[in-house]
Structures are given as structure tokens and as C-alpha cells.
Coordinates of C-alpha atoms in Angstrom, one line a residue:
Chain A
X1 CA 0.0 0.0 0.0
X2 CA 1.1 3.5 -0.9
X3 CA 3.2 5.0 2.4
X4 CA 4.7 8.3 2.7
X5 CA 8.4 8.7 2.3
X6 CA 10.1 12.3 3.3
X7 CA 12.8 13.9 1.2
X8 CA 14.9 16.2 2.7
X9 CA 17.4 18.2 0.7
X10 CA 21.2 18.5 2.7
X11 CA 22.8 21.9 1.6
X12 CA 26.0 20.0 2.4
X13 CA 27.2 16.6 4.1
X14 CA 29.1 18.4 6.9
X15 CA 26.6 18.4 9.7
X16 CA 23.4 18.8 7.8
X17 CA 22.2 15.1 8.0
X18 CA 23.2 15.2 11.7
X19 CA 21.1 18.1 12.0
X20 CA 18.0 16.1 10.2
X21 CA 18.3 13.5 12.6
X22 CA 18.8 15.6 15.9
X23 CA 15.3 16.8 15.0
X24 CA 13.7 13.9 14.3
X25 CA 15.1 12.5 17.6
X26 CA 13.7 15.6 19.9
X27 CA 10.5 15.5 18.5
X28 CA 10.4 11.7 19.5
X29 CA 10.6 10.4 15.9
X30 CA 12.1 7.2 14.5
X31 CA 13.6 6.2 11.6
X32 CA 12.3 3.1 9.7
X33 CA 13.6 3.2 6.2
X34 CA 16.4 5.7 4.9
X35 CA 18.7 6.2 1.7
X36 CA 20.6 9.3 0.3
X37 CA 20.8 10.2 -2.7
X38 CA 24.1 11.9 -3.2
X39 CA 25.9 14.3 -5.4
X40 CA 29.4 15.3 -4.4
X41 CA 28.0 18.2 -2.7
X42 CA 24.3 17.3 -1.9
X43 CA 22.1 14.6 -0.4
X44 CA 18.9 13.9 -0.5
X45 CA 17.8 12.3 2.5
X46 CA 14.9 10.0 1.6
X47 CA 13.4 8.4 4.2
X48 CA 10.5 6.3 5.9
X49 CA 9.8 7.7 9.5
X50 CA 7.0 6.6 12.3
X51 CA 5.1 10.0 12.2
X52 CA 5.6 11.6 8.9
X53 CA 3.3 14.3 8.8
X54 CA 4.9 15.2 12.4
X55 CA 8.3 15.0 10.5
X56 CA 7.1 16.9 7.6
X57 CA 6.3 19.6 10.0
X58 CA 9.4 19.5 12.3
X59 CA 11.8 19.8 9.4
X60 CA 9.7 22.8 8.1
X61 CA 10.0 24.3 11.1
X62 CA 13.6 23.7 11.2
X63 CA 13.9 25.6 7.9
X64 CA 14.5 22.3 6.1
X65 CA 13.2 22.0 2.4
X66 CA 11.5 18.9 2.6
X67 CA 8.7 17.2 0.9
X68 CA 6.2 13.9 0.8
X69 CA 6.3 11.5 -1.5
X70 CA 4.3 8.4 -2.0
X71 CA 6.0 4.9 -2.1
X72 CA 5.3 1.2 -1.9
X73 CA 6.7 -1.2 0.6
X74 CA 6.6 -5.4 0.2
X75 CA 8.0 -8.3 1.5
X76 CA 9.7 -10.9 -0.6
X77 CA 11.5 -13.9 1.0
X78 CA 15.4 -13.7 1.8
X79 CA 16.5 -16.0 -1.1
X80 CA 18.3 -16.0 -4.2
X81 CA 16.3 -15.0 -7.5
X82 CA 12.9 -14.1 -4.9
X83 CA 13.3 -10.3 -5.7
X84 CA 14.1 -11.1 -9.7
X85 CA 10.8 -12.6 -9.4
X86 CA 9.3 -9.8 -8.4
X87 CA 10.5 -6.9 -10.7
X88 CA 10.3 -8.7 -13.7
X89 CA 6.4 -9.0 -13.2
X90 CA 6.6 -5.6 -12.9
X91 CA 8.9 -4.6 -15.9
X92 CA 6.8 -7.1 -18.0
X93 CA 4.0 -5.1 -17.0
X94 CA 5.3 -2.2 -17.9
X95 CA 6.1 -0.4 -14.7
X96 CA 9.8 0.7 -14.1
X97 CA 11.6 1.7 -10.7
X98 CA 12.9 5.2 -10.2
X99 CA 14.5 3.6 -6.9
X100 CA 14.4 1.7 -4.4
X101 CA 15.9 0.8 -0.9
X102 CA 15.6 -2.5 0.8
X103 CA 17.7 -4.7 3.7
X104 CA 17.0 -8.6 4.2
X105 CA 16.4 -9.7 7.6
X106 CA 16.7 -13.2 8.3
X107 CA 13.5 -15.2 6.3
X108 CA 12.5 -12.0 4.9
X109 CA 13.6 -8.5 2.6
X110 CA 11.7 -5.4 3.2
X111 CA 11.8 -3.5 0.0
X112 CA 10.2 0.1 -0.2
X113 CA 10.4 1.0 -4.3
X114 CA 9.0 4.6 -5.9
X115 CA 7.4 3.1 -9.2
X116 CA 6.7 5.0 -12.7
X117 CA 2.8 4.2 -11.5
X118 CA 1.7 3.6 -8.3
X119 CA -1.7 2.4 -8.9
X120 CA -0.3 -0.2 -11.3
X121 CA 2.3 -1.3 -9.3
X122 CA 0.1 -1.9 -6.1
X123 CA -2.5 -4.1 -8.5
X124 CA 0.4 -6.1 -10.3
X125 CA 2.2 -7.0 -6.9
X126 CA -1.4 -7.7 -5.7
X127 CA -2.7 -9.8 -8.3
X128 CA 1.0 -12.0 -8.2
X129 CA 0.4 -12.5 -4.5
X130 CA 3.3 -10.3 -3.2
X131 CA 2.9 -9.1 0.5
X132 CA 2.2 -5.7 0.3
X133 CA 3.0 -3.8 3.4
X134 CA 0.6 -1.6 4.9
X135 CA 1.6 1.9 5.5
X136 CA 1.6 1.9 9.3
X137 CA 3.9 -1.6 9.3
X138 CA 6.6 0.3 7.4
X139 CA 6.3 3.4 9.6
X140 CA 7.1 1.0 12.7
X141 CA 9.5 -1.3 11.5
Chain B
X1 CA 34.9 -3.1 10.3
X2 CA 34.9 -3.0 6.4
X3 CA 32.5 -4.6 3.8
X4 CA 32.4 -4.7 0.3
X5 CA 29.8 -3.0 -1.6
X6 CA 29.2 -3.5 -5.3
X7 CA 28.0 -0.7 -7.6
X8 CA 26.6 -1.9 -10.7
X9 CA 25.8 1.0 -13.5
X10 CA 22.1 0.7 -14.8
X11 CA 21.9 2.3 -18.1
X12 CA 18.5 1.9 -18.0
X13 CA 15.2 2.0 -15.5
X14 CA 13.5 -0.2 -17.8
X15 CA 14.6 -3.9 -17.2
X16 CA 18.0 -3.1 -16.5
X17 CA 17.5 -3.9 -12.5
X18 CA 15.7 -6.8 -13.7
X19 CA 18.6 -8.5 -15.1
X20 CA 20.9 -7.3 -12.2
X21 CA 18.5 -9.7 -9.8
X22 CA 18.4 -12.4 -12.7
X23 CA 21.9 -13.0 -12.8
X24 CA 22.8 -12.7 -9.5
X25 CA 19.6 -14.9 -8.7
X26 CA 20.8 -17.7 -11.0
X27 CA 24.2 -17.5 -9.2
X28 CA 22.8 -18.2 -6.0
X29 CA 23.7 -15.2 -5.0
X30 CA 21.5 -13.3 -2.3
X31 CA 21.1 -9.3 -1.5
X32 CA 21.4 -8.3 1.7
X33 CA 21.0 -4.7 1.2
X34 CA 20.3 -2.3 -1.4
X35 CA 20.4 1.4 -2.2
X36 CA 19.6 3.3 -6.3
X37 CA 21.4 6.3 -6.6
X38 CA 19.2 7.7 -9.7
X39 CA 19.2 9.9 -12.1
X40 CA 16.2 10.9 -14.5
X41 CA 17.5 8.2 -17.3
X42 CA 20.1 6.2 -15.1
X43 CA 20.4 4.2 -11.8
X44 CA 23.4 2.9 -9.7
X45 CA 22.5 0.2 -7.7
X46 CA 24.6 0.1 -4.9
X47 CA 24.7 -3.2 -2.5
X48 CA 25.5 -5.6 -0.1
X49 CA 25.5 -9.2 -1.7
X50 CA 26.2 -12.9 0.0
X51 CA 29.1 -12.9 -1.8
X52 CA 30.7 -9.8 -3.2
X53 CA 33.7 -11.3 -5.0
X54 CA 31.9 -14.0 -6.7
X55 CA 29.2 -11.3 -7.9
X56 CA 31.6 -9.1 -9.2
X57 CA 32.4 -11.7 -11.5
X58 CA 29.0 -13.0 -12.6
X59 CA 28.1 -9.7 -13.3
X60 CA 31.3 -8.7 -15.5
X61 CA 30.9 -11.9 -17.0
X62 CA 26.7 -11.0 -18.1
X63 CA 28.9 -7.0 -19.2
X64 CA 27.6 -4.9 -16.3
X65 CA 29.4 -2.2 -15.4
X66 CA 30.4 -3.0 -11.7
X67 CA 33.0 -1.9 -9.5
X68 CA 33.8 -2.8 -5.7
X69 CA 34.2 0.0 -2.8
X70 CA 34.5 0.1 1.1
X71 CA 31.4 0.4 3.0
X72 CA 31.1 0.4 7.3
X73 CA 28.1 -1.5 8.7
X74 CA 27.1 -0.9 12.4
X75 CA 23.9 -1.4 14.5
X76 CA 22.6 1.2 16.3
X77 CA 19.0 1.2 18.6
X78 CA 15.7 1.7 17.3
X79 CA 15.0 4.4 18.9
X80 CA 14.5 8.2 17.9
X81 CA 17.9 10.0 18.4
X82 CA 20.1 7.0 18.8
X83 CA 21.1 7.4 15.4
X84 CA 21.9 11.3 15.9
X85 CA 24.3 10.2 18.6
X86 CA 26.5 8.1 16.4
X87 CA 26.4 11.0 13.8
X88 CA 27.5 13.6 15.8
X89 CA 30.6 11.6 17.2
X90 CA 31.7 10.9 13.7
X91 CA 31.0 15.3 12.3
X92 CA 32.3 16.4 15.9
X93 CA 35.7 14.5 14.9
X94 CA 35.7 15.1 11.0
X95 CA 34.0 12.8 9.4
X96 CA 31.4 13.5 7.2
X97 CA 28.9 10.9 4.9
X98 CA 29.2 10.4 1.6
X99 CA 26.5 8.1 1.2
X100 CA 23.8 6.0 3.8
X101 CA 21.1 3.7 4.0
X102 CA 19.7 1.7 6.6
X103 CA 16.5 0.1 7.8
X104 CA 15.2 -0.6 11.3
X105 CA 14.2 -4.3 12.7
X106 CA 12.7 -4.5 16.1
X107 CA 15.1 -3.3 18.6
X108 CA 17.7 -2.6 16.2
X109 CA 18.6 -0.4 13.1
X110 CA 21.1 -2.1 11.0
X111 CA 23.2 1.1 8.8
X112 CA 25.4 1.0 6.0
X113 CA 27.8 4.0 5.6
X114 CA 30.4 5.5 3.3
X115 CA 32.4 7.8 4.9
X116 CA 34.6 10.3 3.8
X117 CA 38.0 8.5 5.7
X118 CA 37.3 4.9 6.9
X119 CA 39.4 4.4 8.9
X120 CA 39.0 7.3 11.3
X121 CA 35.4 6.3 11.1
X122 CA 36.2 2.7 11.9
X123 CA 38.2 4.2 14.8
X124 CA 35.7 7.2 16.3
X125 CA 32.7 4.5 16.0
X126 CA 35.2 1.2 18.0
X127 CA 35.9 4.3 20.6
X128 CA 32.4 5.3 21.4
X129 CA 31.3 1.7 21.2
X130 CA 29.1 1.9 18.1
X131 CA 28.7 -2.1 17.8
X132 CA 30.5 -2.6 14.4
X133 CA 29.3 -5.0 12.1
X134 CA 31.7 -8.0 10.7
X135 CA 31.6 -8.0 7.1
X136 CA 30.3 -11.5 6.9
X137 CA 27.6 -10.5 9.1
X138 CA 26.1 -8.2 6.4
X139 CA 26.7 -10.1 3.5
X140 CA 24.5 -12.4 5.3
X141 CA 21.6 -10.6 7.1
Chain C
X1 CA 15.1 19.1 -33.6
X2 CA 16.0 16.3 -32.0
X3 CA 19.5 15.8 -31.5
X4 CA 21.8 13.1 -30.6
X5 CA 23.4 13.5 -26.8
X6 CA 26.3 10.5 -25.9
X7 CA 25.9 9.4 -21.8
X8 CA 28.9 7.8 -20.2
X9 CA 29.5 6.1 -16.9
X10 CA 32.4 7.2 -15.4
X11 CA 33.3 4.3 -12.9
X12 CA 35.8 7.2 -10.8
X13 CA 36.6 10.8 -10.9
X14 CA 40.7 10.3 -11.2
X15 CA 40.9 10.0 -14.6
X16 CA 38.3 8.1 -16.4
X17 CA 37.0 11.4 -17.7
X18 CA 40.4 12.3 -18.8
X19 CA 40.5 8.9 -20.5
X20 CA 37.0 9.7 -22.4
X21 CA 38.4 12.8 -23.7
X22 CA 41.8 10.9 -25.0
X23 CA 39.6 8.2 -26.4
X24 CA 37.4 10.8 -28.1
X25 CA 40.6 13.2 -29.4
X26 CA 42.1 10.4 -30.9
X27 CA 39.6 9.6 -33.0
X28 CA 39.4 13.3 -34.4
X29 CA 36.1 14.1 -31.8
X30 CA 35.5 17.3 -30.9
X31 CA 33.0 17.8 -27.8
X32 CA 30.5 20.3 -28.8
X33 CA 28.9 20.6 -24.9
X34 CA 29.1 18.7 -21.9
X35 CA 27.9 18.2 -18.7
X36 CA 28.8 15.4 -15.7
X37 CA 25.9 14.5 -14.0
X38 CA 28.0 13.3 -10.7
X39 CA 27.5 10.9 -7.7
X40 CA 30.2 10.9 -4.5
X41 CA 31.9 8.5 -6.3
X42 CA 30.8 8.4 -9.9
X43 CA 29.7 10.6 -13.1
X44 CA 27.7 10.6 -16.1
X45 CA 28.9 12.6 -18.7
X46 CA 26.2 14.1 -21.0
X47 CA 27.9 15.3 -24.3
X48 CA 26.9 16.3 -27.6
X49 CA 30.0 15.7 -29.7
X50 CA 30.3 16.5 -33.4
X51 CA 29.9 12.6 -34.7
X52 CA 27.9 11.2 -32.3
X53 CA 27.9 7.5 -34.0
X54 CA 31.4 7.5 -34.5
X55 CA 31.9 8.4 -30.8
X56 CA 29.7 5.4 -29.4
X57 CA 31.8 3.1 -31.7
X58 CA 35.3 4.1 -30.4
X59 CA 33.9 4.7 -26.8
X60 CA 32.6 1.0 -27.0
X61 CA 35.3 -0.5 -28.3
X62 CA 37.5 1.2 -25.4
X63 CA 34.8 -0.5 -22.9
X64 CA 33.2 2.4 -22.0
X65 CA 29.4 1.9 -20.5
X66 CA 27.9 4.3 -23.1
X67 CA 24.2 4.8 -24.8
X68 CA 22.8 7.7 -27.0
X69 CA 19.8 9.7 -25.9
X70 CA 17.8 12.5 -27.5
X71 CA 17.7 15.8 -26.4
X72 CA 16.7 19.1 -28.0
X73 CA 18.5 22.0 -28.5
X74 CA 17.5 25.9 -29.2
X75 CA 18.3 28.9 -28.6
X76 CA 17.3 31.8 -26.9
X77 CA 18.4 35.6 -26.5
X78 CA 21.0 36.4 -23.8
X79 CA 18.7 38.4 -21.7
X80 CA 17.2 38.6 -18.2
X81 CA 13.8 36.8 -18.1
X82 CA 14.0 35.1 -22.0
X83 CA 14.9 31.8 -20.8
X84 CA 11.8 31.9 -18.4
X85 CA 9.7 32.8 -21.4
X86 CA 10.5 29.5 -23.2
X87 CA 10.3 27.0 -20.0
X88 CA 6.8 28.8 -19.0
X89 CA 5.3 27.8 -22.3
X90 CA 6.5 23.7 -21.9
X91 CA 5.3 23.9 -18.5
X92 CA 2.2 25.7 -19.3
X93 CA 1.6 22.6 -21.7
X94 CA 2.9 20.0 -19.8
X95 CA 6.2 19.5 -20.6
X96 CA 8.9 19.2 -17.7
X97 CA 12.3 19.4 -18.0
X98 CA 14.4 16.3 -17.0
X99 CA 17.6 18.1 -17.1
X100 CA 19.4 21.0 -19.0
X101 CA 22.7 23.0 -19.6
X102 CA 23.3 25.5 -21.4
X103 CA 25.8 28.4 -22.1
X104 CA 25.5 32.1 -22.9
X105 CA 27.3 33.3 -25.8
X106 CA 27.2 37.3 -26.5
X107 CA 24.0 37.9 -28.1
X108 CA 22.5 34.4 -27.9
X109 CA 22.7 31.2 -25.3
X110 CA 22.3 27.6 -26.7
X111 CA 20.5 25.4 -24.6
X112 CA 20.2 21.8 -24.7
X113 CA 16.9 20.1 -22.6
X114 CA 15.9 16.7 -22.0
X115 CA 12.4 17.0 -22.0
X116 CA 9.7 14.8 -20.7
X117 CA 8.0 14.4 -24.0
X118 CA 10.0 15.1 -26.9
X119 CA 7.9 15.7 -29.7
X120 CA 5.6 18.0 -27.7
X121 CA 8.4 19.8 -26.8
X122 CA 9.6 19.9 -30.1
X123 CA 5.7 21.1 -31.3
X124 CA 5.6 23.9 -28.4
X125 CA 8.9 25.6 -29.4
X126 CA 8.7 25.6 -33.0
X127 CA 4.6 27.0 -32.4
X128 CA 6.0 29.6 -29.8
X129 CA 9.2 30.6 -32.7
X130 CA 11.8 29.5 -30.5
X131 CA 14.6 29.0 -32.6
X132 CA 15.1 25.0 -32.8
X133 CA 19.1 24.1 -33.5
X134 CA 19.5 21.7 -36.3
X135 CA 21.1 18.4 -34.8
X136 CA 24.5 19.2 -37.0
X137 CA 24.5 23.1 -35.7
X138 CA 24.6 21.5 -32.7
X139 CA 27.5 18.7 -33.3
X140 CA 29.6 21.4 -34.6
X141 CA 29.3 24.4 -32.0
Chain D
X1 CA 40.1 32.4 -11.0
X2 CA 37.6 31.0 -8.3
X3 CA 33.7 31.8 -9.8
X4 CA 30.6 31.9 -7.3
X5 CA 28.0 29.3 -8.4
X6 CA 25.2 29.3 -7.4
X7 CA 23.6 26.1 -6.5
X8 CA 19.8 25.9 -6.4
X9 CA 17.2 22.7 -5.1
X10 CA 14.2 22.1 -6.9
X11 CA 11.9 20.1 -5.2
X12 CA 10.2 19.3 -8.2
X13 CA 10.6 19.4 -12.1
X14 CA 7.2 20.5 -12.9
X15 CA 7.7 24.0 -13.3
X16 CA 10.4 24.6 -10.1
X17 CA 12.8 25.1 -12.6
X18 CA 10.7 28.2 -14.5
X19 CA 10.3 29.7 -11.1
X20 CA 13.8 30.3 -10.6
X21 CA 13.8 32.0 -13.8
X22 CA 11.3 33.9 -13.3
X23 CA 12.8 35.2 -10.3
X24 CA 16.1 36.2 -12.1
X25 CA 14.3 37.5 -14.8
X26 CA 12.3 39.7 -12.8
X27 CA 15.6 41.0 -10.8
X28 CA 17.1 41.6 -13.9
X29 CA 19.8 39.1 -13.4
X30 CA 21.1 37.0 -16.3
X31 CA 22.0 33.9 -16.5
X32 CA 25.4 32.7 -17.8
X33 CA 26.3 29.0 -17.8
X34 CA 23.9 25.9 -16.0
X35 CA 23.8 22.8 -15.8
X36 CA 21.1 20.4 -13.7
X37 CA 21.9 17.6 -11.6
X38 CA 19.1 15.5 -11.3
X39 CA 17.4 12.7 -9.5
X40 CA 14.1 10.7 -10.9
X41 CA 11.9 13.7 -8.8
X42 CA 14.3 16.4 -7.5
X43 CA 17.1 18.4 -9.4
X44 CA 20.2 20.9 -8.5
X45 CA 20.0 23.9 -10.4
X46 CA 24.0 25.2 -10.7
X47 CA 24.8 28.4 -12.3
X48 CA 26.7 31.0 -13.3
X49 CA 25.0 34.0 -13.0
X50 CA 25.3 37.7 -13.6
X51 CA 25.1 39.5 -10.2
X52 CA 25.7 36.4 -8.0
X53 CA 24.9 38.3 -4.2
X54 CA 22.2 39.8 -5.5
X55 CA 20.8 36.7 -7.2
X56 CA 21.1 34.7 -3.9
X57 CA 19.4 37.0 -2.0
X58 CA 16.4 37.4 -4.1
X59 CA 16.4 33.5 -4.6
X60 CA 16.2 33.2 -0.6
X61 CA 13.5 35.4 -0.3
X62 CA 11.3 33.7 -2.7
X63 CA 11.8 30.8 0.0
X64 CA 14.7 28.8 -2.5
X65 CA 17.2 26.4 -0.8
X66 CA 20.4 28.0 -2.1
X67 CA 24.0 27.8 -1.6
X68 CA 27.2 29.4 -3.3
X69 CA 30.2 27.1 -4.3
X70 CA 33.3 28.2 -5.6
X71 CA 34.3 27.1 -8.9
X72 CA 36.8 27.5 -12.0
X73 CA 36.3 28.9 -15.4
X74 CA 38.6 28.7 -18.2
X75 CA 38.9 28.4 -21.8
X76 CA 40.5 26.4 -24.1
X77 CA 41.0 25.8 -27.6
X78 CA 37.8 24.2 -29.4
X79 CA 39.6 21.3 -31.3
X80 CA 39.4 17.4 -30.7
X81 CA 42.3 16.6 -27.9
X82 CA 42.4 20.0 -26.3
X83 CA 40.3 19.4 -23.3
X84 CA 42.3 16.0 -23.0
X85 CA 45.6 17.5 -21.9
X86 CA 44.0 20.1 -19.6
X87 CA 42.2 17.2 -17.6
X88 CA 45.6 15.5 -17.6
X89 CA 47.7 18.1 -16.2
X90 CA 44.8 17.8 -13.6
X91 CA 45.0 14.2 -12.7
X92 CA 48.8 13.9 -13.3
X93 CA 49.0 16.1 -10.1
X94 CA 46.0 14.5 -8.3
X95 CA 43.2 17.1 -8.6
X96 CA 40.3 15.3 -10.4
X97 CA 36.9 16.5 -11.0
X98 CA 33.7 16.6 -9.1
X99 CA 32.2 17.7 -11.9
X100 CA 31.9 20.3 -14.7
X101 CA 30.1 22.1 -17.7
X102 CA 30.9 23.4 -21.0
X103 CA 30.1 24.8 -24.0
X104 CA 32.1 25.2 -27.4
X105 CA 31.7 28.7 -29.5
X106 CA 33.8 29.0 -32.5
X107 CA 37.6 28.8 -31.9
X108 CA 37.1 28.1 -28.2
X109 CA 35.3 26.3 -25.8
X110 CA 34.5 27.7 -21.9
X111 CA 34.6 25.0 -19.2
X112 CA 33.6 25.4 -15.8
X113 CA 35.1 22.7 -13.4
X114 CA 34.2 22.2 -9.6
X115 CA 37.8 20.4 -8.8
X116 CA 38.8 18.6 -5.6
X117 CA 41.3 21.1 -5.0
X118 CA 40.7 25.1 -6.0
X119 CA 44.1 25.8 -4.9
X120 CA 46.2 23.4 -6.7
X121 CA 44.0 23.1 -9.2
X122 CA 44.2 27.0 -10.0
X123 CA 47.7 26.9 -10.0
X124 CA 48.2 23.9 -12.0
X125 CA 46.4 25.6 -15.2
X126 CA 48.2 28.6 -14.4
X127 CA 51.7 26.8 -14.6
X128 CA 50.5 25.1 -17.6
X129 CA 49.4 28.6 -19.5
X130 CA 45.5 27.4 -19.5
X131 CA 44.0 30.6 -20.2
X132 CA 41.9 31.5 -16.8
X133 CA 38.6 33.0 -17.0
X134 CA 37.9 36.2 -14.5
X135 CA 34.7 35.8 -12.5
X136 CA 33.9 39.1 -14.2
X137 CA 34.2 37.7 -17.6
X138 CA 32.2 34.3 -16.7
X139 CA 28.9 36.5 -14.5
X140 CA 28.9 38.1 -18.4
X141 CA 28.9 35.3 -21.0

């Protein structure tokens, strides 16, 4: 199911993602999900928090360009060829990954990916029986 | 302590990650972690594999553009402003982040960093007791 | 009109782009406009070189990661506010800009865009007189 | 000789980008030399602009994230080859690129280059009689 994932633009990377998560931390926030998107003087922080309309409005406050984007999270199992699987029912449908983030642990991989199309992606990964995560799961991880 | 990461050059967002997964599916080979750096047309997949060596080679083999570089993996708690902490030991002392990602589970938070000097990072984090992970811990989460 | 634009991975920044340019003034090349789309650790250079097929061949056969895109080139007058003129009327019609460089030159500056949609871009321009380069104006800068 | 760029985020590509000009336009500031860095939904805006102070502090009041970075400018002959020796003076003597823009015009071509090191890299093209831009001369392509 669609979830909302923050991006947060870092000016530089001396300090400035420290900053994002001193924030975070003080207003009693936690981070599920994050990857940065770098240039060699930029990041973009993007990342899956438990309150993100709380975060959203934090990091304003704090005078942090930030903003919400939706994104999909699944399970697939922790083996060899499982995720392959996966994407290629996607790409054979047509829908394409601007990016993704995902760890393994242990049985399982937690994957959040930012599709070409949402709605498609959520009904393909449905109809093949994927295990979507709800929003709320992936804010709590 | 130090883990190898594989960056493998998608020249495409259509398929391209696909095939990644295929081949390192059909090698038996399984990813522990995973980050896209993207651009509008492009993708670098960056990641943590079971086995980074033998990856390296399936992929060059299949004529993916991949290369190997030095990532840290440590475990911080799961809990808002724990990973703050670890951030401002390592920018209070010099070093800055080139690149993260990271996903919480439970208690924990596994993290994968680049850092801009490795070893002082490897150092700052053993000093404050960051619990480091062993390379063949992450290449099999 | 649509012109030919060369994208190469650069695996590092110490050199590789040197070795693109040694690869592509060998073979009598000349780069027309560039552009390095750049990561902490790698690039993509975006060039529009004055034989674009000839390029890819000797770029390939030096084991370069390397594909050809379109992109559109015009130009516009070298004043305050023109440049806002022409991306107002693609945006006004739906047209986004997936990334651009350009360069002032006296009178003039030549810009080359990636648009979202080419042709409509291509439409809007030519319908709002904007001064379209010819591909080969362009390869030959 | 060491150029302010100016380096702008845009959250989005869906008319973020026309803004920006806009507000230059409207402050009578021209645009010299850009080039985007983008992601799959975000983009950096870096440029050379006329009236550099001036255009960051209109740029901040219309609620932009903006930051100046010091770059080099300088020109060099606009055949195939000529770029290649510049970039290995560079790397001979260990400065490489971050990243960098240019444009050919006739007999020459202008290149601006974010290098690892504006020192060194300053003098380097200075010893080898690489023909320096002014920052006056680049704010007024």
C-alpha cells in the first residue's frame, strides 16, 4: 500500500544530516527506512519515518526544504532470485523503478520502491500475491 | 569493520535492475542490502551481496558495469535520536557521509555507511562503542 | 530538432574522464557541450559531440558503458527573463524538464533540454518561434 | 580564477525550474552558464549568474534552498584533444573532477570545473598557461 516517504534536501554533508536527525530525535521520531541520494555536494535524505506528517512539519520548522512522496513497501523472501521474481512481473507489465531501498532480515527482505505508476504497481504486486505492506507496518519497523 | 559494496551501472530504468537480480539470482547469489542512486535516465545500484567477489564476477561476465568499494556496517537502537548520537561523534571528529542507508528491525537499526576517511570512522565509531558489524555478518543478514 | 546526446559512466573521478576525452581526441572528436551528472563516487557525462555514432563506436570499443539519448537543443536571447519565457510555455503545456545545460554566448545562449516528451516539446517551441538548432548546428558548435 | 556558483534545489521538475527563472528574470539578473543535476523527482540547479549576491538573496527570499560554491572557469581551444591534456595536467598532479560544464563557441570552448582542490588546481592551469577565466568575464557570458 502507498506510504509516505520524506525527502529532505542536505545543503552540504558536513553536519546537515546530523542536524535532520537531531530533529527527528527531539520530537520523539524514528527512523524506519532511509537512503541518500548523493551528489558530491548534496544529499537527499529520503526516508520512511513513524510519524511523517509530524516529521514533515518539524523539518519545516527547522527551515528544512523537505517534501512527501508516496512509495510502496513489500516483503519478498530472503533467497536467491525471490526479488528477480518480483521486478520482472513488474517490468513485463510495464512499470519501471525510479529507486528503491531494501535490507534482508533473516526469512524475509523489506523493499520500499517509488514506481513509474503507483496504482499499477500496487495491483500487479497484488494480483502475483506479493505481500504488500501496509503503511503503518513500514512506519514501525 | 569493512564490507564490500558492489555498484553496478544501470543504463537503463527499464529492465536493467531486472537482469541485475536475474543474474545474480541464478548464481545463488543473495542481496542483503540495497540502495539506487538515480538519475532521471540512469540508476546505480549500490549493494551488499552474499558474496561480493563471486558477484563481481558473474556480473562482469553477463557485461555490467560494476566496481567494488568500502562500505562500514554498524547497529545502532531503534530508537529516535540514537542514530543522531553516532552522527555527531563521527561530524564532531571530521567525518562526514558520503552516502547512507539503513532500515530498522525491532530493537535494532542495521546502517550502511560511506564515509569520507574509513578508517578514522572505523576508529571514532570502536571508541564510542558503536557495535560494528563483521563483514560477513552483512553479507548475510 | 532532435539531436543526438552520448551518456557515459564514469566508474571514478581520477581520470576516467580524462581517458573519455583521449579516447574521443584520438579519434578526431571534438565535444561540442558537456555536462557530468556526478555521484560521491561516480559521473555521467552528457555530451553532444560533433559525430555522435562515430563516438559510441570508439567509446565501446575502449569499454566504456555508453548509450545515446535525445535531447533538443534551441536557442534563446541572452537576456534577463528570456529563458523563463520559453520554459513557462512547456510547463504551461505540460512539458517538464528532465535536465538542461546550457551556455550564454554574447548575443544568444544555446541550450540543450531533455524534455519529458520530446515531440511535444519539439511542437511547443517551433509553435511559440523559438529558434530550434538543427542536430549538426549543434554537433559542430 | 575561483567563480561563485550558485547552487539551487528544486523540489520538483514540474515548473520549479521556470520559477527560478522567473525570479532572475524579474531581478534583472542574467544567466550565464547551467547545468542540472538530477534525481528521478528532484534536481540541482548550478549556475553561473550575472550579479551572483544579488541573485542569492532574491532567490532566498522567494523561500529557495540555495548555496554558493566556488568554482573555475577557463577556456580552451575548441579542437578534438584540447580538453584532454587540460584534464591531464589535472590528474597527473592529483586534482580530479567533481564535476563540470561546457560549451564550445567557435575557436574556443568555456569549461567550468568544480575540482577537488581550487588551490592546486588554480595553480596547475596557471603553470601550464591554461587561459583563466575572470569571474567578471564568466557573471557576463
Amino acid at each position: 500500500m502507498k506510504t509516505k516517504q520524506l525527502s529532505i534536501f542536505l545543503e552540504n554533508k558536513s553536519g546537515r544530516l546530523t542536524e535532520v536527525t537531531e530533529v527527528l530525535g527531539a520530537a520523539g521520531i524514528n527512523l524506519s527506512a532511509m537512503s541518500i541520494a548523493d551528489n558530491s555536494d548534496f544529499g537527499i535524505l529520503r526516508c520512511i519515518v513513524s510519524d511523517p506528517d509530524k516529521a514533515y512539519q518539524v523539518l519545516k520548522e527547522a527551515h528544512f526544504a523537505v517534501k512527501i512522496t508516496d512509495v510502496i513497501g513489500f516483503v519478498c523472501p530472503n533467497t536467491s532470485g525471490s526479488l528477480a521474481i518480483v521486478l520482472k512481473h513488474l517490468s513485463q507489465n510495464g512499470v519501471f523503478i525510479e529507486y528503491m531501498y531494501s535490507f534482508a532480515n533473516g526469512d524475509v527482505a523489506t523493499v520500499v520502491i517509488r514506481p513509474t505508476d503507483l496504482d499499477a504497481c500496487e495491483k500487479i504486486l497484488s494480483d502475483k500475491k506479493v505481500e504488500l505492506m501496509a503503511a503503518n507496518d513500514l512506519y514501525q519497523l
